[in-house]
Amino acid sequence: MASATSSAVDAAGGGGIHLPDTARDLVKILVTGPFGVGKTTLIGSVSEIRPLHTEEQLTEASAQVDDLAGVRDKSTTTVAIDFGRISLPGGIVLYLFGTPGQERFRSLWDDIAHGALGALVLVDARRIDASFDVLGLVEETGLPYAVAFNTFPDAPRHHTPEQLRAALDLEPTTPMVTCDAREANSSIDALLALVQHLIDHRPAEYR
């Protein structure tokens, strides 16, 4: 893959339905994280094509099995995948696959993760412990990943980066950034952190 250094990509002005002529590297990326962390929002904010969403209304029955702590205002949930596409500088095109965040959809994980080169793991600083299961899944698959703290308005601001990294037990080389999933440029910067990590740690035969 080519280098990914630009922090400003015009998501809204992408190539429409068709791939741009400059496309060189087509990369499957997972956008994952716990229930209600902002995966659907992030993919919707950056996709240059109309994103695919498989959201359904939360029901009283699902409320009995889905942990709504910290996300009481959430009224819908992804039941299969979200999908979007974004073209980056250097001819890199990311195909973004958003995963469901609930434990009951874990059986879909292997199918969605198949062929992915890396994962962007969204974390909510208000409920860090909700991310442990997803991080465990990503690590079990052996996927390289980056962590992005989605900046909810009422998220705590007093934690230092070192404290957040320690709370998630991240390796020193694992990228950790903050983003606002509602903002395209902020979300793209988080994706670029992952892409650069993949470039820096790709096998020698692909360099």
GROMACS .gro file of N, CA and C in nm, residues 9-140:
model
  396
    9VAL      N    1  -0.946   1.466   0.370
    9VAL     CA    2  -1.002   1.399   0.255
    9VAL      C    3  -1.146   1.442   0.243
   10ASP      N    4  -1.187   1.483   0.123
   10ASP     CA    5  -1.324   1.529   0.102
   10ASP      C    6  -1.412   1.408   0.080
   11ALA      N    7  -1.469   1.353   0.189
   11ALA     CA    8  -1.552   1.234   0.178
   11ALA      C    9  -1.673   1.259   0.091
   12ALA      N   10  -1.733   1.375   0.103
   12ALA     CA   11  -1.855   1.402   0.028
   12ALA      C   12  -1.830   1.415  -0.121
   13GLY      N   13  -1.707   1.444  -0.157
   13GLY     CA   14  -1.677   1.464  -0.298
   13GLY      C   15  -1.609   1.346  -0.362
   14GLY      N   16  -1.638   1.225  -0.312
   14GLY     CA   17  -1.577   1.105  -0.364
   14GLY      C   18  -1.625   1.073  -0.504
   15GLY      N   19  -1.593   0.951  -0.547
   15GLY     CA   20  -1.618   0.914  -0.684
   15GLY      C   21  -1.757   0.862  -0.712
   16GLY      N   22  -1.852   0.885  -0.626
   16GLY     CA   23  -1.987   0.836  -0.650
   16GLY      C   24  -1.990   0.685  -0.639
   17ILE      N   25  -2.070   0.621  -0.727
   17ILE     CA   26  -2.085   0.476  -0.721
   17ILE      C   27  -1.959   0.406  -0.770
   18HIS      N   28  -1.895   0.460  -0.875
   18HIS     CA   29  -1.784   0.392  -0.939
   18HIS      C   30  -1.653   0.422  -0.867
   19LEU      N   31  -1.562   0.323  -0.872
   19LEU     CA   32  -1.430   0.342  -0.815
   19LEU      C   33  -1.355   0.450  -0.892
   20PRO      N   34  -1.276   0.533  -0.824
   20PRO     CA   35  -1.196   0.632  -0.896
   20PRO      C   36  -1.089   0.564  -0.980
   21ASP      N   37  -1.048   0.629  -1.087
   21ASP     CA   38  -0.946   0.574  -1.176
   21ASP      C   39  -0.812   0.556  -1.106
   22THR      N   40  -0.791   0.631  -0.999
   22THR     CA   41  -0.663   0.625  -0.928
   22THR      C   42  -0.655   0.509  -0.830
   23ALA      N   43  -0.762   0.430  -0.815
   23ALA     CA   44  -0.763   0.321  -0.716
   23ALA      C   45  -0.655   0.219  -0.745
   24ARG      N   46  -0.571   0.191  -0.645
   24ARG     CA   47  -0.463   0.093  -0.658
   24ARG      C   48  -0.477  -0.020  -0.559
   25ASP      N   49  -0.504   0.013  -0.435
   25ASP     CA   50  -0.512  -0.085  -0.328
   25ASP      C   51  -0.652  -0.085  -0.270
   26LEU      N   52  -0.723  -0.198  -0.280
   26LEU     CA   53  -0.857  -0.212  -0.226
   26LEU      C   54  -0.846  -0.289  -0.095
   27VAL      N   55  -0.887  -0.227   0.014
   27VAL     CA   56  -0.860  -0.280   0.147
   27VAL      C   57  -0.989  -0.294   0.226
   28LYS      N   58  -1.011  -0.414   0.279
   28LYS     CA   59  -1.126  -0.438   0.366
   28LYS      C   60  -1.088  -0.406   0.510
   29ILE      N   61  -1.167  -0.320   0.574
   29ILE     CA   62  -1.142  -0.277   0.711
   29ILE      C   63  -1.268  -0.302   0.794
   30LEU      N   64  -1.250  -0.355   0.913
   30LEU     CA   65  -1.361  -0.366   1.008
   30LEU      C   66  -1.370  -0.238   1.090
   31VAL      N   67  -1.491  -0.192   1.110
   31VAL     CA   68  -1.518  -0.086   1.207
   31VAL      C   69  -1.600  -0.152   1.317
   32THR      N   70  -1.539  -0.168   1.432
   32THR     CA   71  -1.599  -0.250   1.535
   32THR      C   72  -1.596  -0.179   1.669
   33GLY      N   73  -1.660  -0.239   1.765
   33GLY     CA   74  -1.672  -0.180   1.898
   33GLY      C   75  -1.801  -0.226   1.962
   34PRO      N   76  -1.822  -0.192   2.087
   34PRO     CA   77  -1.942  -0.238   2.158
   34PRO      C   78  -2.069  -0.170   2.107
   35PHE      N   79  -2.180  -0.218   2.154
   35PHE     CA   80  -2.312  -0.166   2.122
   35PHE      C   81  -2.320  -0.017   2.152
   36GLY      N   82  -2.367   0.062   2.054
   36GLY     CA   83  -2.393   0.203   2.077
   36GLY      C   84  -2.271   0.293   2.079
   37VAL      N   85  -2.157   0.246   2.025
   37VAL     CA   86  -2.034   0.325   2.034
   37VAL      C   87  -2.017   0.422   1.918
   38GLY      N   88  -2.098   0.407   1.809
   38GLY     CA   89  -2.089   0.502   1.699
   38GLY      C   90  -2.039   0.447   1.568
   39LYS      N   91  -2.041   0.315   1.551
   39LYS     CA   92  -1.989   0.254   1.428
   39LYS      C   93  -2.071   0.295   1.305
   40THR      N   94  -2.202   0.286   1.317
   40THR     CA   95  -2.289   0.325   1.206
   40THR      C   96  -2.271   0.472   1.172
   41THR      N   97  -2.258   0.555   1.274
   41THR     CA   98  -2.240   0.699   1.254
   41THR      C   99  -2.110   0.727   1.181
   42LEU      N  100  -2.001   0.661   1.223
   42LEU     CA  101  -1.871   0.685   1.160
   42LEU      C  102  -1.873   0.646   1.012
   43ILE      N  103  -1.925   0.529   0.982
   43ILE     CA  104  -1.928   0.486   0.842
   43ILE      C  105  -2.015   0.581   0.759
   44GLY      N  106  -2.128   0.623   0.815
   44GLY     CA  107  -2.214   0.716   0.744
   44GLY      C  108  -2.149   0.851   0.720
   45SER      N  109  -2.061   0.892   0.811
   45SER     CA  110  -2.000   1.025   0.799
   45SER      C  111  -1.892   1.030   0.692
   46VAL      N  112  -1.828   0.915   0.660
   46VAL     CA  113  -1.715   0.917   0.568
   46VAL      C  114  -1.744   0.855   0.433
   47SER      N  115  -1.849   0.776   0.421
   47SER     CA  116  -1.867   0.698   0.300
   47SER      C  117  -1.896   0.788   0.180
   48GLU      N  118  -1.825   0.761   0.069
   48GLU     CA  119  -1.845   0.836  -0.054
   48GLU      C  120  -1.958   0.776  -0.139
   49ILE      N  121  -2.005   0.660  -0.101
   49ILE     CA  122  -2.125   0.602  -0.160
   49ILE      C  123  -2.234   0.601  -0.054
   50ARG      N  124  -2.357   0.582  -0.098
   50ARG     CA  125  -2.464   0.572  -0.001
   50ARG      C  126  -2.440   0.450   0.087
   51PRO      N  127  -2.421   0.467   0.217
   51PRO     CA  128  -2.386   0.353   0.301
   51PRO      C  129  -2.503   0.256   0.315
   52LEU      N  130  -2.466   0.129   0.331
   52LEU     CA  131  -2.565   0.026   0.360
   52LEU      C  132  -2.577   0.012   0.510
   53HIS      N  133  -2.696   0.022   0.561
   53HIS     CA  134  -2.722   0.001   0.703
   53HIS      C  135  -2.824  -0.110   0.719
   54THR      N  136  -2.808  -0.191   0.821
   54THR     CA  137  -2.906  -0.296   0.853
   54THR      C  138  -2.957  -0.273   0.994
   55GLU      N  139  -3.012  -0.154   1.015
   55GLU     CA  140  -3.059  -0.117   1.148
   55GLU      C  141  -3.207  -0.153   1.164
   56GLU      N  142  -3.239  -0.195   1.285
   56GLU     CA  143  -3.377  -0.223   1.322
   56GLU      C  144  -3.407  -0.155   1.454
   57GLN      N  145  -3.534  -0.130   1.479
   57GLN     CA  146  -3.575  -0.069   1.604
   57GLN      C  147  -3.549  -0.164   1.721
   58LEU      N  148  -3.497  -0.109   1.829
   58LEU     CA  149  -3.487  -0.186   1.952
   58LEU      C  150  -3.627  -0.214   2.006
   59THR      N  151  -3.646  -0.334   2.055
   59THR     CA  152  -3.776  -0.373   2.109
   59THR      C  153  -3.762  -0.405   2.257
   60GLU      N  154  -3.874  -0.422   2.322
   60GLU     CA  155  -3.871  -0.462   2.463
   60GLU      C  156  -3.802  -0.596   2.480
   61ALA      N  157  -3.820  -0.685   2.381
   61ALA     CA  158  -3.756  -0.816   2.390
   61ALA      C  159  -3.604  -0.803   2.383
   62SER      N  160  -3.553  -0.719   2.291
   62SER     CA  161  -3.407  -0.705   2.280
   62SER      C  162  -3.350  -0.633   2.400
   63ALA      N  163  -3.429  -0.548   2.465
   63ALA     CA  164  -3.381  -0.477   2.584
   63ALA      C  165  -3.348  -0.572   2.697
   64GLN      N  166  -3.405  -0.693   2.691
   64GLN     CA  167  -3.377  -0.792   2.794
   64GLN      C  168  -3.241  -0.858   2.776
   65VAL      N  169  -3.184  -0.851   2.655
   65VAL     CA  170  -3.056  -0.918   2.628
   65VAL      C  171  -2.945  -0.820   2.591
   66ASP      N  172  -2.978  -0.699   2.550
   66ASP     CA  173  -2.877  -0.600   2.514
   66ASP      C  174  -2.856  -0.505   2.630
   67ASP      N  175  -2.729  -0.482   2.664
   67ASP     CA  176  -2.695  -0.393   2.774
   67ASP      C  177  -2.709  -0.248   2.728
   68LEU      N  178  -2.809  -0.178   2.780
   68LEU     CA  179  -2.833  -0.039   2.740
   68LEU      C  180  -2.769   0.062   2.835
   69ALA      N  181  -2.688   0.014   2.927
   69ALA     CA  182  -2.623   0.105   3.021
   69ALA      C  183  -2.536   0.204   2.945
   70GLY      N  184  -2.561   0.332   2.965
   70GLY     CA  185  -2.484   0.436   2.899
   70GLY      C  186  -2.535   0.474   2.762
   71VAL      N  187  -2.632   0.400   2.709
   71VAL     CA  188  -2.686   0.430   2.576
   71VAL      C  189  -2.838   0.424   2.579
   72ARG      N  190  -2.897   0.476   2.684
   72ARG     CA  191  -3.042   0.467   2.703
   72ARG      C  192  -3.121   0.537   2.594
   73ASP      N  193  -3.059   0.635   2.528
   73ASP     CA  194  -3.131   0.708   2.423
   73ASP      C  195  -3.127   0.637   2.288
   74LYS      N  196  -3.055   0.526   2.279
   74LYS     CA  197  -3.041   0.456   2.151
   74LYS      C  198  -3.171   0.381   2.121
   75SER      N  199  -3.222   0.399   1.997
   75SER     CA  200  -3.350   0.338   1.961
   75SER      C  201  -3.337   0.235   1.849
   76THR      N  202  -3.218   0.225   1.785
   76THR     CA  203  -3.198   0.128   1.677
   76THR      C  204  -3.069   0.051   1.701
   77THR      N  205  -3.054  -0.060   1.631
   77THR     CA  206  -2.932  -0.139   1.643
   77THR      C  207  -2.902  -0.207   1.510
   78THR      N  208  -2.772  -0.225   1.480
   78THR     CA  209  -2.730  -0.297   1.361
   78THR      C  210  -2.748  -0.446   1.384
   79VAL      N  211  -2.814  -0.514   1.289
   79VAL     CA  212  -2.840  -0.656   1.306
   79VAL      C  213  -2.761  -0.743   1.209
   80ALA      N  214  -2.688  -0.685   1.117
   80ALA     CA  215  -2.601  -0.763   1.028
   80ALA      C  216  -2.470  -0.685   1.011
   81ILE      N  217  -2.464  -0.594   0.913
   81ILE     CA  218  -2.344  -0.514   0.893
   81ILE      C  219  -2.385  -0.373   0.852
   82ASP      N  220  -2.291  -0.282   0.869
   82ASP     CA  221  -2.291  -0.155   0.797
   82ASP      C  222  -2.183  -0.166   0.690
   83PHE      N  223  -2.201  -0.093   0.580
   83PHE     CA  224  -2.100  -0.098   0.475
   83PHE      C  225  -2.087   0.039   0.411
   84GLY      N  226  -1.963   0.081   0.389
   84GLY     CA  227  -1.936   0.205   0.319
   84GLY      C  228  -1.801   0.197   0.249
   85ARG      N  229  -1.769   0.302   0.173
   85ARG     CA  230  -1.643   0.305   0.099
   85ARG      C  231  -1.586   0.444   0.103
   86ILE      N  232  -1.453   0.452   0.119
   86ILE     CA  233  -1.387   0.583   0.118
   86ILE      C  234  -1.254   0.571   0.046
   87SER      N  235  -1.226   0.665  -0.045
   87SER     CA  236  -1.100   0.669  -0.119
   87SER      C  237  -1.004   0.763  -0.049
   88LEU      N  238  -0.882   0.715  -0.026
   88LEU     CA  239  -0.779   0.791   0.042
   88LEU      C  240  -0.669   0.831  -0.056
   89PRO      N  241  -0.583   0.924  -0.015
   89PRO     CA  242  -0.470   0.959  -0.101
   89PRO      C  243  -0.382   0.838  -0.128
   90GLY      N  244  -0.313   0.839  -0.242
   90GLY     CA  245  -0.223   0.730  -0.276
   90GLY      C  246  -0.293   0.612  -0.341
   91GLY      N  247  -0.419   0.627  -0.380
   91GLY     CA  248  -0.488   0.518  -0.448
   91GLY      C  249  -0.543   0.411  -0.357
   92ILE      N  250  -0.548   0.438  -0.227
   92ILE     CA  251  -0.602   0.341  -0.131
   92ILE      C  252  -0.753   0.360  -0.120
   93VAL      N  253  -0.827   0.252  -0.136
   93VAL     CA  254  -0.972   0.255  -0.121
   93VAL      C  255  -1.009   0.160  -0.007
   94LEU      N  256  -1.076   0.214   0.093
   94LEU     CA  257  -1.118   0.132   0.207
   94LEU      C  258  -1.263   0.090   0.191
   95TYR      N  259  -1.286  -0.038   0.204
   95TYR     CA  260  -1.421  -0.092   0.216
   95TYR      C  261  -1.447  -0.114   0.364
   96LEU      N  262  -1.541  -0.042   0.418
   96LEU     CA  263  -1.565  -0.040   0.563
   96LEU      C  264  -1.682  -0.131   0.597
   97PHE      N  265  -1.657  -0.227   0.682
   97PHE     CA  266  -1.759  -0.320   0.728
   97PHE      C  267  -1.780  -0.299   0.878
   98GLY      N  268  -1.896  -0.248   0.915
   98GLY     CA  269  -1.929  -0.228   1.054
   98GLY      C  270  -1.993  -0.353   1.112
   99THR      N  271  -1.946  -0.394   1.229
   99THR     CA  272  -1.995  -0.516   1.292
   99THR      C  273  -2.101  -0.485   1.397
  100PRO      N  274  -2.196  -0.577   1.419
  100PRO     CA  275  -2.287  -0.559   1.533
  100PRO      C  276  -2.207  -0.562   1.663
  101GLY      N  277  -2.255  -0.488   1.763
  101GLY     CA  278  -2.180  -0.478   1.887
  101GLY      C  279  -2.223  -0.571   1.997
  102GLN      N  280  -2.335  -0.644   1.979
  102GLN     CA  281  -2.387  -0.725   2.087
  102GLN      C  282  -2.332  -0.868   2.081
  103GLU      N  283  -2.321  -0.927   2.198
  103GLU     CA  284  -2.271  -1.063   2.211
  103GLU      C  285  -2.355  -1.162   2.130
  104ARG      N  286  -2.486  -1.138   2.119
  104ARG     CA  287  -2.573  -1.234   2.051
  104ARG      C  288  -2.545  -1.242   1.901
  105PHE      N  289  -2.470  -1.147   1.846
  105PHE     CA  290  -2.435  -1.152   1.704
  105PHE      C  291  -2.292  -1.201   1.682
  106ARG      N  292  -2.233  -1.260   1.784
  106ARG     CA  293  -2.093  -1.302   1.774
  106ARG      C  294  -2.072  -1.405   1.664
  107SER      N  295  -2.174  -1.486   1.636
  107SER     CA  296  -2.160  -1.589   1.533
  107SER      C  297  -2.131  -1.530   1.395
  108LEU      N  298  -2.164  -1.401   1.374
  108LEU     CA  299  -2.137  -1.335   1.247
  108LEU      C  300  -1.992  -1.290   1.234
  109TRP      N  301  -1.920  -1.288   1.344
  109TRP     CA  302  -1.789  -1.223   1.347
  109TRP      C  303  -1.693  -1.281   1.244
  110ASP      N  304  -1.678  -1.416   1.242
  110ASP     CA  305  -1.580  -1.477   1.153
  110ASP      C  306  -1.612  -1.446   1.007
  111ASP      N  307  -1.740  -1.448   0.972
  111ASP     CA  308  -1.779  -1.420   0.833
  111ASP      C  309  -1.747  -1.276   0.796
  112ILE      N  310  -1.779  -1.182   0.885
  112ILE     CA  311  -1.754  -1.041   0.855
  112ILE      C  312  -1.605  -1.011   0.851
  113ALA      N  313  -1.528  -1.075   0.940
  113ALA     CA  314  -1.385  -1.048   0.950
  113ALA      C  315  -1.304  -1.112   0.839
  114HIS      N  316  -1.361  -1.210   0.769
  114HIS     CA  317  -1.286  -1.283   0.666
  114HIS      C  318  -1.234  -1.186   0.559
  115GLY      N  319  -1.104  -1.189   0.536
  115GLY     CA  320  -1.043  -1.107   0.433
  115GLY      C  321  -1.007  -0.966   0.476
  116ALA      N  322  -1.039  -0.929   0.599
  116ALA     CA  323  -1.006  -0.794   0.645
  116ALA      C  324  -0.856  -0.783   0.673
  117LEU      N  325  -0.799  -0.665   0.648
  117LEU     CA  326  -0.658  -0.641   0.677
  117LEU      C  327  -0.636  -0.577   0.812
  118GLY      N  328  -0.740  -0.516   0.868
  118GLY     CA  329  -0.725  -0.450   0.998
  118GLY      C  330  -0.860  -0.406   1.050
  119ALA      N  331  -0.858  -0.352   1.171
  119ALA     CA  332  -0.982  -0.310   1.236
  119ALA      C  333  -0.961  -0.178   1.308
  120LEU      N  334  -1.063  -0.093   1.298
  120LEU     CA  335  -1.070   0.027   1.380
  120LEU      C  336  -1.168  -0.002   1.492
  121VAL      N  337  -1.119  -0.002   1.614
  121VAL     CA  338  -1.202  -0.034   1.730
  121VAL      C  339  -1.244   0.096   1.797
  122LEU      N  340  -1.374   0.125   1.793
  122LEU     CA  341  -1.427   0.243   1.860
  122LEU      C  342  -1.452   0.212   2.006
  123VAL      N  343  -1.417   0.308   2.091
  123VAL     CA  344  -1.432   0.293   2.236
  123VAL      C  345  -1.505   0.414   2.291
  124ASP      N  346  -1.590   0.389   2.389
  124ASP     CA  347  -1.663   0.494   2.461
  124ASP      C  348  -1.598   0.509   2.597
  125ALA      N  349  -1.538   0.625   2.624
  125ALA     CA  350  -1.467   0.647   2.749
  125ALA      C  351  -1.558   0.640   2.871
  126ARG      N  352  -1.689   0.651   2.851
  126ARG     CA  353  -1.783   0.643   2.963
  126ARG      C  354  -1.802   0.499   3.009
  127ARG      N  355  -1.767   0.403   2.924
  127ARG     CA  356  -1.787   0.261   2.957
  127ARG      C  357  -1.679   0.178   2.888
  128ILE      N  358  -1.556   0.202   2.933
  128ILE     CA  359  -1.440   0.137   2.874
  128ILE      C  360  -1.450  -0.015   2.882
  129ASP      N  361  -1.504  -0.065   2.993
  129ASP     CA  362  -1.509  -0.210   3.011
  129ASP      C  363  -1.596  -0.279   2.906
  130ALA      N  364  -1.687  -0.205   2.841
  130ALA     CA  365  -1.771  -0.264   2.738
  130ALA      C  366  -1.691  -0.301   2.614
  131SER      N  367  -1.567  -0.252   2.603
  131SER     CA  368  -1.485  -0.277   2.484
  131SER      C  369  -1.398  -0.402   2.496
  132PHE      N  370  -1.390  -0.460   2.615
  132PHE     CA  371  -1.295  -0.569   2.635
  132PHE      C  372  -1.327  -0.690   2.547
  133ASP      N  373  -1.454  -0.727   2.536
  133ASP     CA  374  -1.490  -0.845   2.457
  133ASP      C  375  -1.454  -0.825   2.310
  134VAL      N  376  -1.483  -0.705   2.257
  134VAL     CA  377  -1.453  -0.680   2.116
  134VAL      C  378  -1.302  -0.680   2.092
  135LEU      N  379  -1.227  -0.618   2.182
  135LEU     CA  380  -1.081  -0.619   2.168
  135LEU      C  381  -1.029  -0.762   2.172
  136GLY      N  382  -1.089  -0.843   2.257
  136GLY     CA  383  -1.048  -0.984   2.263
  136GLY      C  384  -1.074  -1.056   2.132
  137LEU      N  385  -1.190  -1.029   2.070
  137LEU     CA  386  -1.221  -1.090   1.941
  137LEU      C  387  -1.121  -1.048   1.834
  138VAL      N  388  -1.090  -0.918   1.830
  138VAL     CA  389  -0.995  -0.868   1.729
  138VAL      C  390  -0.859  -0.934   1.749
  139GLU      N  391  -0.816  -0.943   1.873
  139GLU     CA  392  -0.685  -1.002   1.899
  139GLU      C  393  -0.684  -1.152   1.868
  140GLU      N  394  -0.796  -1.220   1.892
  140GLU     CA  395  -0.804  -1.363   1.859
  140GLU      C  396  -0.787  -1.386   1.709
   0.00000   0.00000   0.00000
